[in-house]
Each structure stands twice: as C-alpha cells, then as structure tokens.
C-alpha cells in the first residue's frame, strides 16, 4: 500500500519539514510512504498528472494559508482520476475547523489535527489492518455512514523520540534546510497560532549538536530554525552558540527567530564573537506603541529591544531582520508611521512590513469583530481594514512596503537612499513620497530591471532636489558597482573612454606592486585577470576620485564588494 505525502510550497528553495518528519516517523511502514513536493507556481494539470502516475492508495496534503486554495482546486479533480484513493488533510489551515473543511470537501476522508507524527504512524498501521480508526487520537473523519467522528486530542510528542529527517542531502541541494529543536512558545501573542501551545519542549542538546554537526559536515548553505523563540532558555542558547563557533565550517549560515529583549550580555558577547555571516537573527517588533502591544499581549519594551539590537550591530557580523505588522488593534496610521521610524532608525539589514493575518484558531480570529477587523474571505485572511485603519490606509502602506523591499531590503541602493533621507522630515516620508512617485509616473505593476530601478531612483531624487544632482549621481554609481561589474553603463555616468590607458596602467602597477611585496600575483591574478575581477570607477566632481571595487571580497552582511579609495 502506498501513501503519498503532498507538499505545495511557496517557492522552489523551500522544503516542507512536516512531510519529511511524517515519513521519518512512519516506523515499519516508512518504505511505503513517498513524498511529492511542488510549488504554487506549478500548473495544476501537471501536479494532477504526477499524482496520478504515482498511483497512491492514500494521498495526504499538507495545508497552510499560502497553498490552501491550490489544494482545494486539486481536491475537486483528484477523486475523479483516482476514485479509489483516500484523501487526508493536515496542517494549521485545516486543524481548527475540521468539520467545516469536511463539509466543504466531500472527497476528503478526514483531517489529522495537532502534532501528526504518531497519528500518521498509527493511521498507516490501521491501513495495514491493525487496530481501529476510532482509537487513533488526533483525527476528525467521516465514518461509513458519513457522520463526523472526533477521536480526541493527540498528546504532545517527545521531541527526542522523533527521528532526524535529513538522511539524503542530495534531495535538498539549492534549498533552505528547516530544522526544529523545540516546539511551543512561552508568549501569548493574540495573532499567532504558536501561542496556543505554551509548553515549550526541547530536543536534547547532545542530539541537536549531533544533527547540526551533520549539516556542517555537508556544508549546507543555510539552516533555518523553525523554533518560535530560539533564545527562551539562556543556558541552552549559549551552549549552542559556543558549539556553532567551535564547529564553524566557514560556509553554513544559521537563522534564528529570537526575542531580542531576552538576550543577556553574555549572549550578546557570544554573538559578537562569531564569524561574520555565521548567524542571522529574526526579531519581531510588530509595533513600538504600548497600547498596540498590550492589545496583542506582547510585553516587550522597544527601548530594550533597540538597545540589544545596537549592541549586536557593534560586532558588524550578525545579519538582523526586524518586523512590523500593520492592522493590529489600536494601530492608527500615525502609530504605524511612528513605529516605522523607530525601527528604521536602527538600520537593520532587513526591515519587513507585514500585514495582520487573522488565522483560524488564534485569539485574534475570535476577537476580530470586537476590534472591527475586516479580512479577506480567502487565504491568507489578510486585514482589509480595522476601526483604526481604513482600506485606503492599508493600500498606502502596501505601496510603502514595496518601496522598502526594492530600495532598502535589497541593499542595492543604500548610499543613494541614505542621502535621500536627508531631504525628508522622517524616514517614513521618504518611502511615502517614493511610493507616490511610482503611482504618479505609472511605474507600478511592471517588472523593472535593476538598472531601471536605479534610473527611476535618479529621476525621483532630482525631482526632490536638483541642486544635489552630482551627489545623487555619484551615490547611484557607487551603488551600481558595489554589487556587480555592470556590463551596461548609465547615460549619466562619466565617459571613461579617455581614461582606458590610465586605468590599465593602474592595474598593471597594482599587480606588479603586489607581486613585488609578496612574491605572488595579486590574489593569484595578473593585471588582466585583476581587471576582470574588479571595477575601477572615477567620479567627477570638484575633484576626481578613484574607487576600486573588489568583487572577490564582499561584505557578508550586505553583499557589497570591498571598496577602496585610490589616492
């Protein structure tokens, strides 16, 4: 008997940890379980055809807000082509309204709710003739008469009993590796499903170290912890940070979601001592307003968070990702603007503007009417308006979000954007004006190349203050070549054709000087190779300035080339 676990991911680089954990936990039935991973960009017809060719006896879908509509569209036709295949659903998008799901999807036999590893293994045993379906905890299913049966809540898993899912790393080449060392969250954020499970459980440290060593040995590019709060236990956090420093392979990056306000001085010192790029931190600020934070049961003090973020920044080695959420209770346009400015002032490597998702099973979902929260009827159930935020306000913030993503989070225009902040009363004002400019010039809804984005930013900058034309254009050129040795050169850039001999002579002397001093060619290159691996830019202003961009040595946090001014 074959069971097919089906995951439909948002992107190809993602993998679905849930289905791999279910297969690994299937016990003696493991070899009869297959995994099929697709993305929401696949054609539905292609997915249906692939499932049909696999001929599963049981098809089980992993359901989330980003793929639920896609799954539903498949369910309508899957039973037509595989009438004898039984269909099961699992995941957060179907765990909190199981009967409604079964009413809506008559082709589905049942739903696995809660933590599914043991439930899935016992379900496999039942399909092989062992035990009774009604005795398997964590199921809601329709019996032979069509009545809905609830088998009760599945007890929490003991994490050390769950097998390690990554045996064959060839399946995960060029993909993010997701890893789980704990479950549960000690906090009670009303919009989050993790707040339902307040009992934090850990996988034992010796086991975690062994599994992290496996990733390091295989030199995987990134391991993303799915733990809701990585640093909830100080002793454990310090031990793992020390382990990663000692075992660092110079390649692998580890991503953690943390509560910055919980960090102590020793943890910050440990972070500051890591290789640049070894660790990146995701820090949910959500709002800097006390009334908003109180309404969603967050107790964090932003001033404490800001202090910890600045202390980590002093090490210049840890990528920090800070989040805000629009559409929270008591969140007015003025509040969001203030929170935006507070977080932007910290200059994180990534600044994400998110929008409230009113999730099934969350407290926010139950209290949406009280707060006047209006959301989309379809996944991802995103906020449309609240008592304090109109739909027009939401649209405005979405425009600003797009500009932050393009011009801040990409780090491709950092110098120009920093100059532009001087032209506005606050940081929010810059991105507000930039979003309005895109709308006015009809630039939205198009796919722009990086060069086109740069030229639009120049156009915007000159519309703000033409007197700073030289400064803006110099910053734009520095931004352009900091990321790549661009084959095309913008029309506003100085003509360097008359400098070709002088530039080549520089490269020749640079290579010769390095060889004279070290007995080796410059990083193993002669003058011609050096020219191909770097870029020399000459800026024209009050005086001529020369800058060398070395693409072999990049900033691990921003991706910028090493830039040296040549005198």
CSV table of N, CA and C in Angstrom, one decimal, residues 199-359:
chain,number,residue,atom,x,y,z
A,199,UNK,N,3.5,25.3,26.3
A,199,UNK,CA,4.5,24.4,26.9
A,199,UNK,C,5.7,24.2,26.0
A,200,UNK,N,6.8,24.9,26.3
A,200,UNK,CA,8.0,24.8,25.4
A,200,UNK,C,8.7,23.5,25.7
A,201,UNK,N,8.9,22.7,24.6
A,201,UNK,CA,9.6,21.4,24.7
A,201,UNK,C,10.8,21.5,23.9
A,202,UNK,N,11.9,20.8,24.3
A,202,UNK,CA,13.2,20.9,23.6
A,202,UNK,C,13.7,19.5,23.2
A,203,UNK,N,14.3,19.5,22.1
A,203,UNK,CA,15.1,18.3,21.7
A,203,UNK,C,16.4,18.4,22.5
A,204,UNK,N,16.9,17.3,23.0
A,204,UNK,CA,18.1,17.3,23.9
A,204,UNK,C,19.3,17.9,23.2
A,205,UNK,N,20.2,18.6,24.0
A,205,UNK,CA,21.3,19.3,23.4
A,205,UNK,C,22.3,18.3,22.7
A,206,UNK,N,22.6,17.1,23.3
A,206,UNK,CA,23.5,16.2,22.6
A,206,UNK,C,23.0,15.8,21.2
A,207,UNK,N,21.7,15.6,21.1
A,207,UNK,CA,21.1,15.2,19.8
A,207,UNK,C,21.1,16.4,18.9
A,208,UNK,N,20.8,17.6,19.4
A,208,UNK,CA,20.8,18.8,18.5
A,208,UNK,C,22.2,19.0,18.0
A,209,UNK,N,23.2,18.9,18.8
A,209,UNK,CA,24.6,19.1,18.4
A,209,UNK,C,25.0,18.1,17.3
A,210,UNK,N,24.6,16.8,17.5
A,210,UNK,CA,24.9,15.8,16.5
A,210,UNK,C,24.3,16.1,15.2
A,211,UNK,N,23.1,16.6,15.2
A,211,UNK,CA,22.4,16.9,13.9
A,211,UNK,C,22.9,18.2,13.3
A,212,UNK,N,23.3,19.2,14.1
A,212,UNK,CA,23.9,20.4,13.5
A,212,UNK,C,25.2,20.0,12.9
A,213,UNK,N,26.0,19.1,13.5
A,213,UNK,CA,27.3,18.7,13.0
A,213,UNK,C,27.1,18.0,11.6
A,214,UNK,N,26.0,17.3,11.5
A,214,UNK,CA,25.7,16.7,10.2
A,214,UNK,C,25.6,17.8,9.1
A,215,UNK,N,24.8,18.9,9.4
A,215,UNK,CA,24.7,19.9,8.4
A,215,UNK,C,26.0,20.6,8.1
A,216,UNK,N,26.8,20.8,9.2
A,216,UNK,CA,28.1,21.4,9.0
A,216,UNK,C,29.0,20.5,8.1
A,217,UNK,N,29.0,19.2,8.4
A,217,UNK,CA,29.8,18.3,7.6
A,217,UNK,C,29.4,18.3,6.2
A,218,UNK,N,28.1,18.5,5.9
A,218,UNK,CA,27.7,18.5,4.5
A,218,UNK,C,27.7,19.9,3.9
A,219,UNK,N,28.2,20.9,4.7
A,219,UNK,CA,28.4,22.3,4.2
A,219,UNK,C,27.2,22.9,3.5
A,220,UNK,N,26.0,22.7,4.1
A,220,UNK,CA,24.8,23.2,3.6
A,220,UNK,C,24.8,24.7,3.7
A,221,UNK,N,24.3,25.5,2.7
A,221,UNK,CA,24.4,26.9,2.8
A,221,UNK,C,23.7,27.6,3.9
A,222,UNK,N,22.4,27.1,4.2
A,222,UNK,CA,21.7,27.7,5.3
A,222,UNK,C,20.8,26.7,6.0
A,223,UNK,N,20.8,26.8,7.4
A,223,UNK,CA,19.9,26.0,8.2
A,223,UNK,C,19.0,27.0,8.9
A,224,UNK,N,17.7,26.9,8.7
A,224,UNK,CA,16.7,27.9,9.3
A,224,UNK,C,16.0,27.2,10.4
A,225,UNK,N,16.2,27.6,11.6
A,225,UNK,CA,15.5,27.0,12.8
A,225,UNK,C,14.0,27.5,12.7
A,226,UNK,N,13.1,26.6,12.9
A,226,UNK,CA,11.7,26.9,13.0
A,226,UNK,C,11.2,27.1,14.4
A,227,UNK,N,12.1,27.1,15.4
A,227,UNK,CA,11.8,27.3,16.8
A,227,UNK,C,11.2,28.7,16.9
A,228,UNK,N,10.1,28.8,17.6
A,228,UNK,CA,9.4,30.1,17.7
A,228,UNK,C,10.2,31.1,18.5
A,229,UNK,N,11.0,30.7,19.5
A,229,UNK,CA,11.8,31.6,20.3
A,229,UNK,C,13.1,30.9,20.6
A,230,UNK,N,14.1,31.0,19.8
A,230,UNK,CA,15.3,30.2,19.9
A,230,UNK,C,16.0,30.5,21.3
A,231,UNK,N,15.9,31.7,21.8
A,231,UNK,CA,16.7,32.1,23.0
A,231,UNK,C,15.9,32.1,24.2
A,232,UNK,N,14.8,31.3,24.3
A,232,UNK,CA,14.0,31.3,25.5
A,232,UNK,C,14.7,30.7,26.7
A,233,UNK,N,15.7,29.8,26.5
A,233,UNK,CA,16.5,29.2,27.5
A,233,UNK,C,17.9,29.7,27.4
A,234,UNK,N,18.4,30.5,28.4
A,234,UNK,CA,19.7,31.1,28.3
A,234,UNK,C,20.8,30.1,28.2
A,235,UNK,N,20.9,29.1,29.1
A,235,UNK,CA,22.0,28.2,29.1
A,235,UNK,C,22.0,27.4,27.8
A,236,UNK,N,20.9,27.0,27.3
A,236,UNK,CA,20.8,26.3,26.0
A,236,UNK,C,21.3,27.1,24.9
A,237,UNK,N,20.9,28.4,24.8
A,237,UNK,CA,21.3,29.3,23.8
A,237,UNK,C,22.8,29.5,23.8
A,238,UNK,N,23.4,29.7,24.9
A,238,UNK,CA,24.8,29.9,25.0
A,238,UNK,C,25.6,28.7,24.6
A,239,UNK,N,25.1,27.5,25.0
A,239,UNK,CA,25.8,26.3,24.6
A,239,UNK,C,25.8,26.1,23.1
A,240,UNK,N,24.7,26.4,22.5
A,240,UNK,CA,24.6,26.2,21.0
A,240,UNK,C,25.4,27.2,20.3
A,241,UNK,N,25.4,28.4,20.8
A,241,UNK,CA,26.3,29.5,20.1
A,241,UNK,C,27.7,29.1,20.2
A,242,UNK,N,28.2,28.6,21.4
A,242,UNK,CA,29.6,28.2,21.5
A,242,UNK,C,29.9,27.0,20.6
A,243,UNK,N,28.9,26.1,20.5
A,243,UNK,CA,29.1,24.9,19.6
A,243,UNK,C,29.3,25.4,18.1
A,244,UNK,N,28.4,26.3,17.7
A,244,UNK,CA,28.5,26.8,16.3
A,244,UNK,C,29.8,27.5,16.0
A,245,UNK,N,30.3,28.3,17.0
A,245,UNK,CA,31.5,29.0,16.8
A,245,UNK,C,32.7,28.0,16.7
A,246,UNK,N,32.7,26.9,17.5
A,246,UNK,CA,33.8,26.0,17.5
A,246,UNK,C,33.8,25.1,16.3
A,247,UNK,N,32.6,24.8,15.8
A,247,UNK,CA,32.4,23.9,14.6
A,247,UNK,C,32.3,24.6,13.3
A,248,UNK,N,32.3,25.9,13.3
A,248,UNK,CA,32.1,26.7,12.1
A,248,UNK,C,32.9,26.2,10.9
A,249,UNK,N,32.2,25.9,9.8
A,249,UNK,CA,32.9,25.5,8.6
A,249,UNK,C,33.2,26.6,7.6
A,250,UNK,N,32.9,27.8,8.0
A,250,UNK,CA,33.1,29.0,7.1
A,250,UNK,C,32.1,29.1,6.0
A,251,UNK,N,31.1,28.3,5.9
A,251,UNK,CA,30.1,28.3,4.8
A,251,UNK,C,28.7,28.4,5.3
A,252,UNK,N,28.3,27.5,6.3
A,252,UNK,CA,26.9,27.4,6.7
A,252,UNK,C,26.5,28.6,7.5
A,253,UNK,N,25.3,29.0,7.2
A,253,UNK,CA,24.6,30.1,7.9
A,253,UNK,C,23.4,29.6,8.7
A,254,UNK,N,23.2,30.0,9.9
A,254,UNK,CA,22.1,29.6,10.8
A,254,UNK,C,21.2,30.8,11.1
A,255,UNK,N,19.9,30.5,10.8
A,255,UNK,CA,18.9,31.6,11.0
A,255,UNK,C,18.0,31.2,12.2
A,256,UNK,N,17.9,32.2,13.2
A,256,UNK,CA,17.1,32.0,14.4
A,256,UNK,C,16.1,33.1,14.5
A,257,UNK,N,14.9,32.7,15.0
A,257,UNK,CA,13.9,33.7,15.4
A,257,UNK,C,14.1,33.9,16.9
A,258,UNK,N,14.3,35.1,17.4
A,258,UNK,CA,14.6,35.4,18.8
A,258,UNK,C,13.7,36.5,19.3
A,259,UNK,N,13.7,36.6,20.7
A,259,UNK,CA,13.2,37.7,21.4
A,259,UNK,C,14.4,38.5,21.8
A,260,UNK,N,14.6,39.7,21.2
A,260,UNK,CA,15.9,40.4,21.5
A,260,UNK,C,15.9,40.9,22.9
A,261,UNK,N,14.7,41.2,23.5
A,261,UNK,CA,14.7,41.8,24.8
A,261,UNK,C,15.2,40.7,25.9
A,262,UNK,N,15.2,39.4,25.5
A,262,UNK,CA,15.6,38.4,26.5
A,262,UNK,C,17.1,38.2,26.5
A,263,UNK,N,17.8,38.7,25.5
A,263,UNK,CA,19.3,38.5,25.4
A,263,UNK,C,20.0,39.1,26.6
A,264,UNK,N,20.9,38.3,27.2
A,264,UNK,CA,21.7,38.9,28.2
A,264,UNK,C,23.1,39.3,27.6
A,265,UNK,N,23.9,39.9,28.4
A,265,UNK,CA,25.2,40.4,28.0
A,265,UNK,C,26.1,39.3,27.5
A,266,UNK,N,26.1,38.2,28.1
A,266,UNK,CA,27.0,37.1,27.7
A,266,UNK,C,26.6,36.6,26.3
A,267,UNK,N,25.3,36.5,26.1
A,267,UNK,CA,24.8,36.1,24.8
A,267,UNK,C,25.2,37.0,23.7
A,268,UNK,N,25.1,38.3,24.0
A,268,UNK,CA,25.5,39.3,23.0
A,268,UNK,C,27.0,39.3,22.7
A,269,UNK,N,27.8,39.0,23.8
A,269,UNK,CA,29.2,38.9,23.6
A,269,UNK,C,29.5,37.6,22.7
A,270,UNK,N,28.8,36.6,22.9
A,270,UNK,CA,29.0,35.4,22.1
A,270,UNK,C,28.6,35.7,20.6
A,271,UNK,N,27.5,36.4,20.4
A,271,UNK,CA,27.1,36.7,19.1
A,271,UNK,C,28.2,37.6,18.4
A,272,UNK,N,28.7,38.6,19.1
A,272,UNK,CA,29.7,39.5,18.6
A,272,UNK,C,31.0,38.8,18.2
A,273,UNK,N,31.2,37.6,18.8
A,273,UNK,CA,32.4,36.8,18.5
A,273,UNK,C,32.3,35.8,17.4
A,274,UNK,N,31.2,35.8,16.7
A,274,UNK,CA,31.0,34.8,15.7
A,274,UNK,C,31.6,35.3,14.3
A,275,UNK,N,31.9,34.4,13.4
A,275,UNK,CA,32.3,34.7,12.1
A,275,UNK,C,31.2,35.6,11.4
A,276,UNK,N,31.5,36.7,10.7
A,276,UNK,CA,30.5,37.4,10.0
A,276,UNK,C,29.8,36.5,9.0
A,277,UNK,N,28.4,36.5,9.2
A,277,UNK,CA,27.6,35.7,8.3
A,277,UNK,C,27.3,34.4,8.8
A,278,UNK,N,27.8,34.0,9.9
A,278,UNK,CA,27.5,32.6,10.5
A,278,UNK,C,26.1,32.6,11.0
A,279,UNK,N,25.6,33.7,11.6
A,279,UNK,CA,24.3,33.7,12.2
A,279,UNK,C,23.5,34.9,11.7
A,280,UNK,N,22.2,34.7,11.5
A,280,UNK,CA,21.3,35.8,11.2
A,280,UNK,C,20.1,35.7,12.2
A,281,UNK,N,19.6,36.8,12.6
A,281,UNK,CA,18.5,36.9,13.6
A,281,UNK,C,17.3,37.5,13.1
A,282,UNK,N,16.1,36.9,13.4
A,282,UNK,CA,14.9,37.5,13.0
A,282,UNK,C,14.2,38.0,14.3
A,283,UNK,N,13.9,39.2,14.4
A,283,UNK,CA,13.3,39.8,15.6
A,283,UNK,C,12.0,40.5,15.3
A,284,UNK,N,10.9,40.0,15.9
A,284,UNK,CA,9.6,40.5,15.7
A,284,UNK,C,9.3,41.7,16.6
A,285,UNK,N,9.3,42.9,16.1
A,285,UNK,CA,9.0,44.1,16.9
A,285,UNK,C,7.5,44.3,16.9
A,286,UNK,N,6.9,44.2,15.7
A,286,UNK,CA,5.4,44.3,15.4
A,286,UNK,C,4.9,45.7,15.6
A,287,UNK,N,5.2,46.4,16.7
A,287,UNK,CA,4.8,47.7,16.9
A,287,UNK,C,5.7,48.3,18.1
A,288,UNK,N,5.9,49.6,18.1
A,288,UNK,CA,6.6,50.2,19.2
A,288,UNK,C,5.6,51.0,20.1
A,289,UNK,N,4.3,50.8,19.9
A,289,UNK,CA,3.3,51.5,20.7
A,289,UNK,C,2.8,50.7,21.8
A,290,UNK,N,2.8,51.2,23.0
A,290,UNK,CA,2.4,50.4,24.2
A,290,UNK,C,1.0,49.9,24.1
A,291,UNK,N,0.0,50.7,23.6
A,291,UNK,CA,-1.4,50.3,23.6
A,291,UNK,C,-1.6,49.2,22.6
A,292,UNK,N,-0.9,49.2,21.5
A,292,UNK,CA,-1.0,48.2,20.5
A,292,UNK,C,-0.4,46.9,21.0
A,293,UNK,N,0.8,47.0,21.6
A,293,UNK,CA,1.4,45.8,22.2
A,293,UNK,C,0.6,45.2,23.3
A,294,UNK,N,0.0,46.0,24.1
A,294,UNK,CA,-0.9,45.5,25.2
A,294,UNK,C,-2.1,44.7,24.6
A,295,UNK,N,-2.7,45.2,23.5
A,295,UNK,CA,-3.9,44.6,22.9
A,295,UNK,C,-3.6,43.2,22.4
A,296,UNK,N,-2.3,43.0,22.0
A,296,UNK,CA,-2.0,41.7,21.4
A,296,UNK,C,-1.1,40.9,22.4
A,297,UNK,N,-1.1,41.3,23.6
A,297,UNK,CA,-0.4,40.5,24.7
A,297,UNK,C,1.1,40.4,24.5
A,298,UNK,N,1.7,41.4,24.0
A,298,UNK,CA,3.2,41.4,23.9
A,298,UNK,C,3.7,42.4,25.0
A,299,UNK,N,4.7,41.9,25.7
A,299,UNK,CA,5.2,42.7,26.9
A,299,UNK,C,6.5,43.3,26.6
A,300,UNK,N,7.1,43.1,25.4
A,300,UNK,CA,8.4,43.6,25.1
A,300,UNK,C,8.5,45.1,25.1
A,301,UNK,N,9.6,45.7,25.7
A,301,UNK,CA,9.8,47.1,25.7
A,301,UNK,C,10.7,47.4,24.5
A,302,UNK,N,10.3,48.3,23.6
A,302,UNK,CA,11.1,48.6,22.4
A,302,UNK,C,12.4,49.2,22.8
A,303,UNK,N,12.5,50.0,23.8
A,303,UNK,CA,13.8,50.6,24.1
A,303,UNK,C,14.8,49.5,24.5
A,304,UNK,N,14.3,48.5,25.1
A,304,UNK,CA,15.3,47.4,25.5
A,304,UNK,C,15.7,46.6,24.2
A,305,UNK,N,14.7,46.4,23.3
A,305,UNK,CA,15.0,45.7,22.0
A,305,UNK,C,16.0,46.5,21.3
A,306,UNK,N,15.8,47.9,21.2
A,306,UNK,CA,16.7,48.7,20.4
A,306,UNK,C,18.1,48.7,21.0
A,307,UNK,N,18.2,48.7,22.3
A,307,UNK,CA,19.5,48.6,23.0
A,307,UNK,C,20.2,47.4,22.6
A,308,UNK,N,19.5,46.2,22.6
A,308,UNK,CA,20.2,44.9,22.3
A,308,UNK,C,20.5,44.9,20.8
A,309,UNK,N,19.7,45.4,19.9
A,309,UNK,CA,20.0,45.4,18.5
A,309,UNK,C,21.3,46.2,18.2
A,310,UNK,N,21.4,47.4,18.9
A,310,UNK,CA,22.6,48.2,18.7
A,310,UNK,C,23.8,47.5,19.2
A,311,UNK,N,23.7,46.8,20.3
A,311,UNK,CA,24.9,46.1,20.8
A,311,UNK,C,25.3,45.0,19.9
A,312,UNK,N,24.4,44.3,19.3
A,312,UNK,CA,24.7,43.3,18.3
A,312,UNK,C,25.4,43.9,17.1
A,313,UNK,N,24.9,45.1,16.7
A,313,UNK,CA,25.4,45.7,15.5
A,313,UNK,C,26.9,46.1,15.7
A,314,UNK,N,27.3,46.4,16.9
A,314,UNK,CA,28.7,46.8,17.1
A,314,UNK,C,29.7,45.7,16.6
A,315,UNK,N,29.2,44.4,16.6
A,315,UNK,CA,30.1,43.4,16.2
A,315,UNK,C,30.3,43.3,14.6
A,316,UNK,N,29.4,44.0,13.9
A,316,UNK,CA,29.4,44.1,12.4
A,316,UNK,C,29.5,42.7,11.8
A,317,UNK,N,28.8,41.7,12.4
A,317,UNK,CA,28.9,40.3,11.9
A,317,UNK,C,27.6,39.5,11.9
A,318,UNK,N,26.5,40.1,12.4
A,318,UNK,CA,25.3,39.4,12.5
A,318,UNK,C,24.2,40.1,11.7
A,319,UNK,N,23.6,39.4,10.8
A,319,UNK,CA,22.5,39.9,10.0
A,319,UNK,C,21.3,40.0,10.9
A,320,UNK,N,20.6,41.1,10.9
A,320,UNK,CA,19.4,41.3,11.8
A,320,UNK,C,18.2,41.7,10.9
A,321,UNK,N,17.1,41.0,11.1
A,321,UNK,CA,15.9,41.1,10.3
A,321,UNK,C,14.8,41.5,11.3
A,322,UNK,N,14.2,42.8,11.2
A,322,UNK,CA,13.2,43.3,12.1
A,322,UNK,C,11.9,43.4,11.4
A,323,UNK,N,10.8,43.1,12.1
A,323,UNK,CA,9.5,43.1,11.5
A,323,UNK,C,8.5,44.1,12.2
A,324,UNK,N,7.6,44.6,11.4
A,324,UNK,CA,6.4,45.4,11.9
A,324,UNK,C,5.2,44.7,11.3
A,325,UNK,N,4.1,44.9,12.0
A,325,UNK,CA,2.8,44.4,11.5
A,325,UNK,C,1.8,45.5,11.4
A,326,UNK,N,1.2,45.8,10.3
A,326,UNK,CA,0.1,46.8,10.1
A,326,UNK,C,-1.2,46.1,10.3
A,327,UNK,N,-2.2,46.8,10.9
A,327,UNK,CA,-3.5,46.3,11.0
A,327,UNK,C,-3.8,45.7,12.4
A,328,UNK,N,-2.9,45.9,13.4
A,328,UNK,CA,-3.1,45.4,14.7
A,328,UNK,C,-4.1,46.4,15.4
A,329,UNK,N,-4.8,45.9,16.5
A,329,UNK,CA,-5.7,46.7,17.3
A,329,UNK,C,-5.0,48.0,17.8
A,330,UNK,N,-5.7,49.1,17.7
A,330,UNK,CA,-5.3,50.4,18.1
A,330,UNK,C,-4.2,51.0,17.2
A,331,UNK,N,-3.9,50.3,16.1
A,331,UNK,CA,-2.8,50.7,15.2
A,331,UNK,C,-3.4,51.7,14.2
A,332,UNK,N,-3.1,53.0,14.4
A,332,UNK,CA,-3.6,54.1,13.5
A,332,UNK,C,-2.5,54.3,12.5
A,333,UNK,N,-2.8,55.1,11.4
A,333,UNK,CA,-1.7,55.5,10.5
A,333,UNK,C,-0.6,56.2,11.2
A,334,UNK,N,-0.9,57.0,12.2
A,334,UNK,CA,0.1,57.8,12.9
A,334,UNK,C,1.0,56.8,13.7
A,335,UNK,N,0.4,55.8,14.3
A,335,UNK,CA,1.1,54.8,15.1
A,335,UNK,C,2.1,54.1,14.2
A,336,UNK,N,1.6,53.6,13.1
A,336,UNK,CA,2.4,52.9,12.2
A,336,UNK,C,3.6,53.7,11.7
A,337,UNK,N,3.4,55.0,11.4
A,337,UNK,CA,4.4,55.9,11.0
A,337,UNK,C,5.5,56.0,12.0
A,338,UNK,N,5.1,56.1,13.3
A,338,UNK,CA,6.0,56.3,14.4
A,338,UNK,C,6.8,55.0,14.6
A,339,UNK,N,6.1,53.8,14.5
A,339,UNK,CA,6.8,52.6,14.7
A,339,UNK,C,7.8,52.3,13.5
A,340,UNK,N,7.4,52.7,12.3
A,340,UNK,CA,8.3,52.6,11.2
A,340,UNK,C,9.6,53.4,11.4
A,341,UNK,N,9.4,54.6,11.9
A,341,UNK,CA,10.6,55.5,12.1
A,341,UNK,C,11.5,54.9,13.2
A,342,UNK,N,10.9,54.4,14.3
A,342,UNK,CA,11.6,53.8,15.4
A,342,UNK,C,12.5,52.7,14.9
A,343,UNK,N,11.9,51.8,14.1
A,343,UNK,CA,12.7,50.6,13.7
A,343,UNK,C,13.7,51.0,12.6
A,344,UNK,N,13.3,51.9,11.7
A,344,UNK,CA,14.2,52.3,10.6
A,344,UNK,C,15.5,52.9,11.2
A,345,UNK,N,15.3,53.6,12.2
A,345,UNK,CA,16.4,54.3,12.9
A,345,UNK,C,17.5,53.4,13.3
A,346,UNK,N,17.2,52.1,13.5
A,346,UNK,CA,18.2,51.1,13.9
A,346,UNK,C,18.9,50.5,12.7
A,347,UNK,N,18.5,50.8,11.4
A,347,UNK,CA,19.1,50.3,10.2
A,347,UNK,C,19.4,48.8,10.2
A,348,UNK,N,18.4,48.0,10.4
A,348,UNK,CA,18.6,46.6,10.3
A,348,UNK,C,18.9,46.2,8.9
A,349,UNK,N,19.5,45.0,8.7
A,349,UNK,CA,19.8,44.5,7.3
A,349,UNK,C,18.5,44.2,6.5
A,350,UNK,N,17.5,43.8,7.2
A,350,UNK,CA,16.2,43.6,6.6
A,350,UNK,C,15.1,44.2,7.4
A,351,UNK,N,14.2,44.9,6.8
A,351,UNK,CA,13.1,45.6,7.5
A,351,UNK,C,11.8,45.2,6.8
A,352,UNK,N,11.1,44.2,7.4
A,352,UNK,CA,9.9,43.7,6.8
A,352,UNK,C,8.6,44.3,7.3
A,353,UNK,N,7.8,44.8,6.4
A,353,UNK,CA,6.5,45.3,6.8
A,353,UNK,C,5.5,44.3,6.4
A,354,UNK,N,4.8,43.7,7.4
A,354,UNK,CA,3.8,42.7,7.2
A,354,UNK,C,2.4,43.2,7.5
A,355,UNK,N,1.4,42.4,7.2
A,355,UNK,CA,0.0,42.8,7.4
A,355,UNK,C,-0.6,41.7,8.2
A,356,UNK,N,-1.5,42.1,9.2
A,356,UNK,CA,-2.1,41.1,10.1
A,356,UNK,C,-2.8,40.1,9.3
A,357,UNK,N,-2.5,38.8,9.7
A,357,UNK,CA,-3.3,37.6,9.1
A,357,UNK,C,-4.2,37.1,10.2
A,358,UNK,N,-5.5,37.1,10.0
A,358,UNK,CA,-6.4,36.7,11.0
A,358,UNK,C,-6.6,35.2,10.9
A,359,UNK,N,-5.8,34.4,11.6
A,359,UNK,CA,-5.7,33.0,11.5
A,359,UNK,C,-6.8,32.2,12.3
